[in-house]
PDB file of C-alpha atoms in Angstrom:
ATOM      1  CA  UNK J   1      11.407 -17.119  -5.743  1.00  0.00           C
ATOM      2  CA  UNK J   2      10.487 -18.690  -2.483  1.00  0.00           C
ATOM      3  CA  UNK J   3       6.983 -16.857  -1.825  1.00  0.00           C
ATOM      4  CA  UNK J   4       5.240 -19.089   0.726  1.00  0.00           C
ATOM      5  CA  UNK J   5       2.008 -18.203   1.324  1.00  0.00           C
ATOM      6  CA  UNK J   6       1.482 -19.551   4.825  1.00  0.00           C
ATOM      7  CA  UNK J   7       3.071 -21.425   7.303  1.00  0.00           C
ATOM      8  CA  UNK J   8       3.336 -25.492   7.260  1.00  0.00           C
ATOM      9  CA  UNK J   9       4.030 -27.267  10.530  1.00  0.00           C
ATOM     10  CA  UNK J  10       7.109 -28.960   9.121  1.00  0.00           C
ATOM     11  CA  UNK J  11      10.062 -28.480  11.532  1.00  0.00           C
ATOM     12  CA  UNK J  12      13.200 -27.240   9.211  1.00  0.00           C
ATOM     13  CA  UNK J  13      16.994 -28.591  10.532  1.00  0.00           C
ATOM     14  CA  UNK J  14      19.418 -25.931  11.225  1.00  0.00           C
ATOM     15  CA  UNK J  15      21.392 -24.196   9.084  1.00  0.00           C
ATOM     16  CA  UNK J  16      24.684 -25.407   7.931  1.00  0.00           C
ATOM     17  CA  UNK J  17      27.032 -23.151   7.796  1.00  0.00           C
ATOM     18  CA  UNK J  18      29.032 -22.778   4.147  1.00  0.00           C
ATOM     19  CA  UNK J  19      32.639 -22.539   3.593  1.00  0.00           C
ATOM     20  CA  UNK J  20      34.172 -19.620   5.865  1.00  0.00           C
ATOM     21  CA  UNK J  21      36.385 -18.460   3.699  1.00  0.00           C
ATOM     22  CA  UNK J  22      38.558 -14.894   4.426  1.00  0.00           C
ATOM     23  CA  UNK J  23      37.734 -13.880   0.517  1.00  0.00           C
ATOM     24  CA  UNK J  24      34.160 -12.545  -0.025  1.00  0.00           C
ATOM     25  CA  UNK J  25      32.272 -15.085  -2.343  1.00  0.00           C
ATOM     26  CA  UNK J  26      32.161 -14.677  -5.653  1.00  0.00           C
ATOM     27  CA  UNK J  27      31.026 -16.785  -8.868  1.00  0.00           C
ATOM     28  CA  UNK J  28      33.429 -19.367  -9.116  1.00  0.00           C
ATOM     29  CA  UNK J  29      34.036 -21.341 -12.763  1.00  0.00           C
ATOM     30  CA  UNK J  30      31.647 -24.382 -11.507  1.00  0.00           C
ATOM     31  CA  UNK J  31      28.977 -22.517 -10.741  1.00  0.00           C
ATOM     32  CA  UNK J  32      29.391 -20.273 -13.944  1.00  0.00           C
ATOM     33  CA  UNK J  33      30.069 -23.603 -16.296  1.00  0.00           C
ATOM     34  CA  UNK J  34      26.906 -25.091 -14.188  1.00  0.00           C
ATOM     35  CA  UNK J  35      24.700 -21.733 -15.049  1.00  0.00           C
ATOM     36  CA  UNK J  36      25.633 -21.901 -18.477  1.00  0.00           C
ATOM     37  CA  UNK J  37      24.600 -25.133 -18.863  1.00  0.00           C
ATOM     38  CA  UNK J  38      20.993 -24.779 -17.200  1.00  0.00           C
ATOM     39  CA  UNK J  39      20.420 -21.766 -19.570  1.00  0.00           C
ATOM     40  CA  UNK J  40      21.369 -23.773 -22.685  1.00  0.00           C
ATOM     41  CA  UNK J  41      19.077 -26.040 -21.629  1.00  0.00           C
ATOM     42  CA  UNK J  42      16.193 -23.323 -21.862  1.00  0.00           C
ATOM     43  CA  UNK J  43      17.260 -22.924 -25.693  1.00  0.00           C
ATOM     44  CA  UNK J  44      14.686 -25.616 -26.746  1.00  0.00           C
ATOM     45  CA  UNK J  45      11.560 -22.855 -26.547  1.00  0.00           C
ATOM     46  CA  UNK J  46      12.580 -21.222 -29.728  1.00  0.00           C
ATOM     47  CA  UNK J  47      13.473 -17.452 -30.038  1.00  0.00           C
ATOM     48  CA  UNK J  48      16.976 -15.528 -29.155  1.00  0.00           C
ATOM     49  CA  UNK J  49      18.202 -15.770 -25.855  1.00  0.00           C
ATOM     50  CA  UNK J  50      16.654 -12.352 -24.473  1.00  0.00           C
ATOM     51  CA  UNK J  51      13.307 -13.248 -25.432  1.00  0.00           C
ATOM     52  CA  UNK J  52      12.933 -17.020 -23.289  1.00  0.00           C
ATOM     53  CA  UNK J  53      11.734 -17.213 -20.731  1.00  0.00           C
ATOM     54  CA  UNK J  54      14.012 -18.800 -17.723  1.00  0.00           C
ATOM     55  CA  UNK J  55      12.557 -21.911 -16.057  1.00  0.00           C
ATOM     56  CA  UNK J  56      13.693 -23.582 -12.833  1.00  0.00           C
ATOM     57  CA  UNK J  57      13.527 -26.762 -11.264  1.00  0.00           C
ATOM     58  CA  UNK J  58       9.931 -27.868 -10.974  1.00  0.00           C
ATOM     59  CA  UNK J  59       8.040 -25.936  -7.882  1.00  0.00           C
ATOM     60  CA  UNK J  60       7.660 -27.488  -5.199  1.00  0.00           C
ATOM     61  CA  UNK J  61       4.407 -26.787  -3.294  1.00  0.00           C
ATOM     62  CA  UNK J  62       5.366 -28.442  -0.528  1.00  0.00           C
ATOM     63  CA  UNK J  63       7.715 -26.023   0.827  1.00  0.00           C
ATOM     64  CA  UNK J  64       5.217 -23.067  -0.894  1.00  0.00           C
ATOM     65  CA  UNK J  65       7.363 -22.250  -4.200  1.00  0.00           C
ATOM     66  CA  UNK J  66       5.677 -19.955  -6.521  1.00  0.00           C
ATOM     67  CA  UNK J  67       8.424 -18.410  -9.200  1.00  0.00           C
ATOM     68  CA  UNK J  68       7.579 -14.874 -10.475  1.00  0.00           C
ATOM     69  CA  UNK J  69       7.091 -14.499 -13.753  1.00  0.00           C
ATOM     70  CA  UNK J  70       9.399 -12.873 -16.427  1.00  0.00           C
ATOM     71  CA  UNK J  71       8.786  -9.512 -16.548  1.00  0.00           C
ATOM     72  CA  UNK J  72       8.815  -9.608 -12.498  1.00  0.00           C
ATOM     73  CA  UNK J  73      12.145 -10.879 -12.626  1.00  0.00           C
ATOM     74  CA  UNK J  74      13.666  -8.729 -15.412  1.00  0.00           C
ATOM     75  CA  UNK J  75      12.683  -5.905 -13.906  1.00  0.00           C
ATOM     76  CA  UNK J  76      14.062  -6.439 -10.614  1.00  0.00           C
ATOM     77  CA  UNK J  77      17.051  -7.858 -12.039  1.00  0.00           C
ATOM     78  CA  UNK J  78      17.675  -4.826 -14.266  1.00  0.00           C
ATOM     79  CA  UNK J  79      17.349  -2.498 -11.038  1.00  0.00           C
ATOM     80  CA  UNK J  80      20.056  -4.626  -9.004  1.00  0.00           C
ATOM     81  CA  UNK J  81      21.823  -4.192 -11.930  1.00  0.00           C
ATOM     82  CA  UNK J  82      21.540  -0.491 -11.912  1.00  0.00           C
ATOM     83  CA  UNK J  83      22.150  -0.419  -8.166  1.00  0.00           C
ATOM     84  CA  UNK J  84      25.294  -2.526  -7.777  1.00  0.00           C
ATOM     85  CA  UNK J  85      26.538   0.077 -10.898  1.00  0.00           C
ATOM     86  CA  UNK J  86      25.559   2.753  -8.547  1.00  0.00           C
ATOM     87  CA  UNK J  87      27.448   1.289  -5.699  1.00  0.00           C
ATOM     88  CA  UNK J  88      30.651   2.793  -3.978  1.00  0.00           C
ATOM     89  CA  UNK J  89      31.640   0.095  -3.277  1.00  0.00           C
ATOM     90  CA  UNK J  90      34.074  -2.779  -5.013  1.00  0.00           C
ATOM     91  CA  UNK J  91      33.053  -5.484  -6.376  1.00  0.00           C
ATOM     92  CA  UNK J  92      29.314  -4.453  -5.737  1.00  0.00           C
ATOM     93  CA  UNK J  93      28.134  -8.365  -3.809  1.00  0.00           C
ATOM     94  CA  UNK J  94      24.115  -9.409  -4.237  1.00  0.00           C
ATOM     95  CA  UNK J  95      22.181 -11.539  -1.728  1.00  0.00           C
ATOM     96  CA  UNK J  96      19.318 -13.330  -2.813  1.00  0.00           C
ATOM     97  CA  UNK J  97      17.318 -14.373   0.121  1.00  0.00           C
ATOM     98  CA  UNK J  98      15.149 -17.150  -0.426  1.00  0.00           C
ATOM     99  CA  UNK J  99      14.777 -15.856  -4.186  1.00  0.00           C
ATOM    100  CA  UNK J 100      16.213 -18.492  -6.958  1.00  0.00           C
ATOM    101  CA  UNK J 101      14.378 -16.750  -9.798  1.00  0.00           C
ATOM    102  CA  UNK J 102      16.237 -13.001  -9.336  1.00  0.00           C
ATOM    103  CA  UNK J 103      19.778 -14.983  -8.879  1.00  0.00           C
ATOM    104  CA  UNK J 104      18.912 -16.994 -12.116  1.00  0.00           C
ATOM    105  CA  UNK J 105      18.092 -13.874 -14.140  1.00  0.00           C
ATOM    106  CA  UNK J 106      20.635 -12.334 -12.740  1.00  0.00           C
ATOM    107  CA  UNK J 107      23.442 -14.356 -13.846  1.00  0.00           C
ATOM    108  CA  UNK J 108      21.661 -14.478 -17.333  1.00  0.00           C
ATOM    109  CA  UNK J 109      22.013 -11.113 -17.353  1.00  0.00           C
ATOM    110  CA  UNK J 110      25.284 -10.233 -16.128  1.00  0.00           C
ATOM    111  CA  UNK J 111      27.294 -13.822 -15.523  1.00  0.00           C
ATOM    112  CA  UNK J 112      30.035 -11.879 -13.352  1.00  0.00           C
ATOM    113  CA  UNK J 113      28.264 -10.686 -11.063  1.00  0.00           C
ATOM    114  CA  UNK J 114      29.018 -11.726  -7.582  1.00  0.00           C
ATOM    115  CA  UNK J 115      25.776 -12.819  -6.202  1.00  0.00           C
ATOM    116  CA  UNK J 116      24.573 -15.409  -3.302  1.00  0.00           C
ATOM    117  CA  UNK J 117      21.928 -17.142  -3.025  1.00  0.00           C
ATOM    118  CA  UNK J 118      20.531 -18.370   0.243  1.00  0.00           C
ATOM    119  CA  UNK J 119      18.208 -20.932   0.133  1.00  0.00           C
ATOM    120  CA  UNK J 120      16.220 -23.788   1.936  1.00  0.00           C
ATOM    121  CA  UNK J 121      15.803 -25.969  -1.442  1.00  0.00           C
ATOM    122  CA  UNK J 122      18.924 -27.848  -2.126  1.00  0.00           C
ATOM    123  CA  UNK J 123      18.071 -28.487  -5.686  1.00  0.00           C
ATOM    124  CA  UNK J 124      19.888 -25.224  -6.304  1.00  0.00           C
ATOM    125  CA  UNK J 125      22.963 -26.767  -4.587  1.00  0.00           C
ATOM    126  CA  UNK J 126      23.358 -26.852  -8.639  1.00  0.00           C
ATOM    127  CA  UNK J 127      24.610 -23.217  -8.224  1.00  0.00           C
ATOM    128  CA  UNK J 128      28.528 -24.500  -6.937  1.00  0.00           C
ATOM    129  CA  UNK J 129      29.899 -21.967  -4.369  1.00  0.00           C
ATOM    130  CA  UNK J 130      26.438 -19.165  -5.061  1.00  0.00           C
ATOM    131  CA  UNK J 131      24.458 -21.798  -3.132  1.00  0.00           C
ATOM    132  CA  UNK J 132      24.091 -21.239   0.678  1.00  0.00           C
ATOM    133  CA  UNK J 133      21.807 -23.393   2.263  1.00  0.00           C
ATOM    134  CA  UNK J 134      19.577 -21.163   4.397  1.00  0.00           C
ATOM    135  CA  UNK J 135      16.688 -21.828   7.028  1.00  0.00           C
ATOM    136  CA  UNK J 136      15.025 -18.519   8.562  1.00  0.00           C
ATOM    137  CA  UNK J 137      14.888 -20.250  11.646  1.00  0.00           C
ATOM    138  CA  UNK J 138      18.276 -19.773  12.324  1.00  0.00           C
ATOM    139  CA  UNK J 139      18.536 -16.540  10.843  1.00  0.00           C
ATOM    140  CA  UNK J 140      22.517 -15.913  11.705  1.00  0.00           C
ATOM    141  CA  UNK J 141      23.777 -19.246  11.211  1.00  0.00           C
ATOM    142  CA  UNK J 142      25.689 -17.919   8.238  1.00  0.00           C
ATOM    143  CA  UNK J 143      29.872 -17.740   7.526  1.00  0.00           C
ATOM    144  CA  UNK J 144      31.001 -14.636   8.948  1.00  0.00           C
ATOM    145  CA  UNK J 145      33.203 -13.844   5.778  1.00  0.00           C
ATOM    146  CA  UNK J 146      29.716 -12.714   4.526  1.00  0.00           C
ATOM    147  CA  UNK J 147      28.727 -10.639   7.619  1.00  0.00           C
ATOM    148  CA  UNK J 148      28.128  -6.805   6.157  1.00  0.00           C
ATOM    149  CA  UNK J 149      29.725  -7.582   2.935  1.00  0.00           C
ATOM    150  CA  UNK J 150      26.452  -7.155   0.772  1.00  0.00           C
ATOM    151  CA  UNK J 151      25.827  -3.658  -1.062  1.00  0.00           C
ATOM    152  CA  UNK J 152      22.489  -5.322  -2.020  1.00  0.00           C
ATOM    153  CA  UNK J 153      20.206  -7.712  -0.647  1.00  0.00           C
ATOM    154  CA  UNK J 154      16.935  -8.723  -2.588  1.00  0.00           C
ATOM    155  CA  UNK J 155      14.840 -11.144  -0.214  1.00  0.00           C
ATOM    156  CA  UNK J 156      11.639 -13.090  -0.613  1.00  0.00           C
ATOM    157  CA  UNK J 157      10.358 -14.237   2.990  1.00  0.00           C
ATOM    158  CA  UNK J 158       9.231 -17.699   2.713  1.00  0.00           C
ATOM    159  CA  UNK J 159       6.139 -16.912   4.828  1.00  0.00           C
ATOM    160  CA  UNK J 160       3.612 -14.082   5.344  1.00  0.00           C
ATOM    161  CA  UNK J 161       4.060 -14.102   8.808  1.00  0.00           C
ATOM    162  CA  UNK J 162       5.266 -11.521  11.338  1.00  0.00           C
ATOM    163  CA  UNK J 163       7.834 -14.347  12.970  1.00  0.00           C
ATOM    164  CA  UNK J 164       9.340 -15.119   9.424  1.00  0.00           C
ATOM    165  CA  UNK J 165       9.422 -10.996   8.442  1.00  0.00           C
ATOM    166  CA  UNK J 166      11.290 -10.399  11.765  1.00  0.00           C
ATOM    167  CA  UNK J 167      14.195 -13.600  11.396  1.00  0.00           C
ATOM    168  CA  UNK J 168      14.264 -12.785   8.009  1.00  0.00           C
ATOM    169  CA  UNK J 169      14.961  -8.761   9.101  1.00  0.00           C
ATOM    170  CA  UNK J 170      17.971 -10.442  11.175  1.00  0.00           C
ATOM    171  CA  UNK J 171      19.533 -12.103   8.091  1.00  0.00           C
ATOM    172  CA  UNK J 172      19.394  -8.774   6.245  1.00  0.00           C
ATOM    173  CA  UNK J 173      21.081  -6.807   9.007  1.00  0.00           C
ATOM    174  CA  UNK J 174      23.652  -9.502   9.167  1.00  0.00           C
ATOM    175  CA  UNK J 175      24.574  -9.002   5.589  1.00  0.00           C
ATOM    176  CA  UNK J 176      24.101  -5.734   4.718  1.00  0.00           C
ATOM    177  CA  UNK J 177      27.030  -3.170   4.067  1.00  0.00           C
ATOM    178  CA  UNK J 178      26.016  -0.545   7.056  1.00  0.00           C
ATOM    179  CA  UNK J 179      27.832   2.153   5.351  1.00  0.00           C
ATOM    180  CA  UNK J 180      26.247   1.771   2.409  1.00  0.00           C
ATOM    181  CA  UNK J 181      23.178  -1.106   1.191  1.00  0.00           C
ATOM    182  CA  UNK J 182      19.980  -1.252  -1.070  1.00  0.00           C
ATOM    183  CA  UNK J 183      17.086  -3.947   0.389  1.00  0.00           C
ATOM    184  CA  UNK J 184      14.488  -4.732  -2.136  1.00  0.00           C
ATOM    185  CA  UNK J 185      11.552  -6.458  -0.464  1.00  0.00           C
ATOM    186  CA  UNK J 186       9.053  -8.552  -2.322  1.00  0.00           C
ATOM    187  CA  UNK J 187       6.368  -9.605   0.082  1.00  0.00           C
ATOM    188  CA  UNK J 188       2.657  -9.921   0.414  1.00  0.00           C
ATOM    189  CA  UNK J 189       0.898  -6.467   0.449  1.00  0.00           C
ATOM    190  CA  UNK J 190      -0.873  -7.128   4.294  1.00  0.00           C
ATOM    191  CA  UNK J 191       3.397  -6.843   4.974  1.00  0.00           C
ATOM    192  CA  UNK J 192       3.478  -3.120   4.995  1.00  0.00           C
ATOM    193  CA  UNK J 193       3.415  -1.769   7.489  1.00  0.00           C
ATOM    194  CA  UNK J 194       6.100  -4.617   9.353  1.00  0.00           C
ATOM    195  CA  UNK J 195       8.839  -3.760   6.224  1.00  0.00           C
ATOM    196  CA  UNK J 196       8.435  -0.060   7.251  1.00  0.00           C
ATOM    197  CA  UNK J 197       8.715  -0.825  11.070  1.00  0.00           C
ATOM    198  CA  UNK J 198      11.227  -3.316  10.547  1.00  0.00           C
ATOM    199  CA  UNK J 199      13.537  -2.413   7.559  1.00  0.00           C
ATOM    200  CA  UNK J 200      12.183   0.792   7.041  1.00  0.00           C
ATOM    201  CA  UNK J 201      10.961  -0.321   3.327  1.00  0.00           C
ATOM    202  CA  UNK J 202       8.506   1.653   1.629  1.00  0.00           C
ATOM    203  CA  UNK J 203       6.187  -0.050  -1.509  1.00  0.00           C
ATOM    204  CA  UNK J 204       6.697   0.939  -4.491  1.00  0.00           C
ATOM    205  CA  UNK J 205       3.959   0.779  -7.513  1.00  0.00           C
ATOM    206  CA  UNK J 206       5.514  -1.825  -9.297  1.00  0.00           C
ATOM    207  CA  UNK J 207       3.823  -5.022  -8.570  1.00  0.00           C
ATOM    208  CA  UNK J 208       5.491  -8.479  -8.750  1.00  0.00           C
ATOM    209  CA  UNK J 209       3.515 -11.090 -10.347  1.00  0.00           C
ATOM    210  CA  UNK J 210       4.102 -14.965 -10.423  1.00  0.00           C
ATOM    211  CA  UNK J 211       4.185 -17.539 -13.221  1.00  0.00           C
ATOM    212  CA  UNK J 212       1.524 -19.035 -11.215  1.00  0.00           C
ATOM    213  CA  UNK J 213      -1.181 -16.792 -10.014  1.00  0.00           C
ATOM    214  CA  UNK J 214      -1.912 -15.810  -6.099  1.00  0.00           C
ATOM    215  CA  UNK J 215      -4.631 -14.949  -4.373  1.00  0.00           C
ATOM    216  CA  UNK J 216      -2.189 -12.664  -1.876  1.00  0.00           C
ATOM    217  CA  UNK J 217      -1.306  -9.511  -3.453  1.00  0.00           C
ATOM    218  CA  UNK J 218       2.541  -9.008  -3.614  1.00  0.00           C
ATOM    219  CA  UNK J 219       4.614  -5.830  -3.801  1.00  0.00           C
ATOM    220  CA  UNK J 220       7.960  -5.390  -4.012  1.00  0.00           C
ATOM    221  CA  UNK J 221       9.776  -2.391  -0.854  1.00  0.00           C
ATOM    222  CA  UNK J 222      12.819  -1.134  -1.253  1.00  0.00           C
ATOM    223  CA  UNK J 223      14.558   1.229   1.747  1.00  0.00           C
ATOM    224  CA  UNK J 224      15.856   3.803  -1.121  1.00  0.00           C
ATOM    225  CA  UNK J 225      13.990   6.030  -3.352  1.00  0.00           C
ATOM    226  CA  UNK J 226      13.957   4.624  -6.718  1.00  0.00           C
ATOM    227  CA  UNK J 227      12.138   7.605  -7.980  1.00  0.00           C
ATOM    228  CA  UNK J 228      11.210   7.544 -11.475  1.00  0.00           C
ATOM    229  CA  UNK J 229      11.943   3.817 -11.512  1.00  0.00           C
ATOM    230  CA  UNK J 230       9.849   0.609  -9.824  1.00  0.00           C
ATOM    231  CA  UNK J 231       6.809   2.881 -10.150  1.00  0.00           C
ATOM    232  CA  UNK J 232       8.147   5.021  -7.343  1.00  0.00           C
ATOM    233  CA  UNK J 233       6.750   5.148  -3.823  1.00  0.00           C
ATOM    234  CA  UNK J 234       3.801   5.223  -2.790  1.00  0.00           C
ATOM    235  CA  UNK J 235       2.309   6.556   0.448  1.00  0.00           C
ATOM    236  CA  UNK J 236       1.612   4.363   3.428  1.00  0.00           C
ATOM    237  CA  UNK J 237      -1.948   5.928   4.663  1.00  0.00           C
TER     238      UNK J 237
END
């Protein structure tokens, strides 16, 4: 994922919008052949397939890119999993805001899954048709064949900062199914109390960890109760 720990003074282009198709996206056979690929590629570190470890392009610390670490990701992944299964709704679509790690695993996982990721870092332009390239600065500037079509959206704010938690809050309500959505948050723990105000996402005990380690504490909000799952809720004091 994208987890930028504080803003840079770089000044990011507007968005460019994707393809505007009338069909809601889903994984076409380039970006599946070009997933299968990368993952072969990972085959090298010995072991079956379910115990590597995924590894993306290089981070890049110059636009704050810390990736979370397996477990992190398998866990979350599993849960979208479990919530798209969940869903009412068909074909169940995942957003992946700003997080390249989830959409990874989550292809790994389940390769059918129709899943979007939306991202500043064109490197992931690798992706075919998933990739959407995505600035929070423009936090609408987005093909309206994907306004409320997303049952879930999983989102990473690039920055710990109440601006980029309040664009970022406009990109979710752009996407997300009003009748029916799950948000999972992962953001830095001083967050809080702006993902309850603003999405109305409570932290759960499961805490998200990085490949590379932080010195901001990061927790993961969802606005559902995953009750025995995620290490529940936990109270806001």
């Amino acid at each position: 994922m994208s987890t930028h720990v504080e803003e840079d003074e770089r000044a990011k282009p507007a968005a460019v919008d994707g393809d505007e198709d009338d069909d809601t996206p889903a994984l076409s056979a380039q970006a599946l052949a070009a997933l299968r690929e990368f993952l072969s590629e990972q085959g090298s570190g010995g072991g079956g397939e379910d115990s590597e470890e995924v590894k993306l392009v290089a981070e890049d610390w110059r636009l704050s890119q810390f990736w979370y670490d397996k477990e992190t990701a398998e866990t979350v992944a599993e849960e979208i999993l479990r919530l798209c299964k969940s869903s009412t709704s068909a074909p169940c679509t995942v957003a992946c805001i700003a997080c390249p790690t989830l959409y990874v695993y989550l292809k790994r996982i389940s390769p059918d899954i129709s899943a979007q990721l939306l991202e500043y870092d064109k490197r992931f332009e690798q992706y075919g048709d998933d990739f959407m390239f995505y600035d929070y600065n423009q936090p609408e500037e987005l093909p309206l064949a994907l306004k409320h079509t997303c049952q879930v959206v999983v989102a990473d704010p690039p920055y710990l900062s109440k601006e980029c938690l309040e664009k970022v809050a406009q990109t979710i309500s752009f996407l997300a199914n009003p009748q029916s959505s799950f948000l999972l948050l992962l953001t830095g723990e001083m967050q809080k109390e702006r993902a309850l105000k603003l999405l109305n996402a409570h932290p759960c005990g499961f805490r998200p960890q990085h490949s590379n380690k932080l010195g901001n504490e990061f927790r993961l909000f969802t606005n559902y109760n995953p009750a025995e799952r995620l290490g529940g809720w936990e109270t806001i004091e």
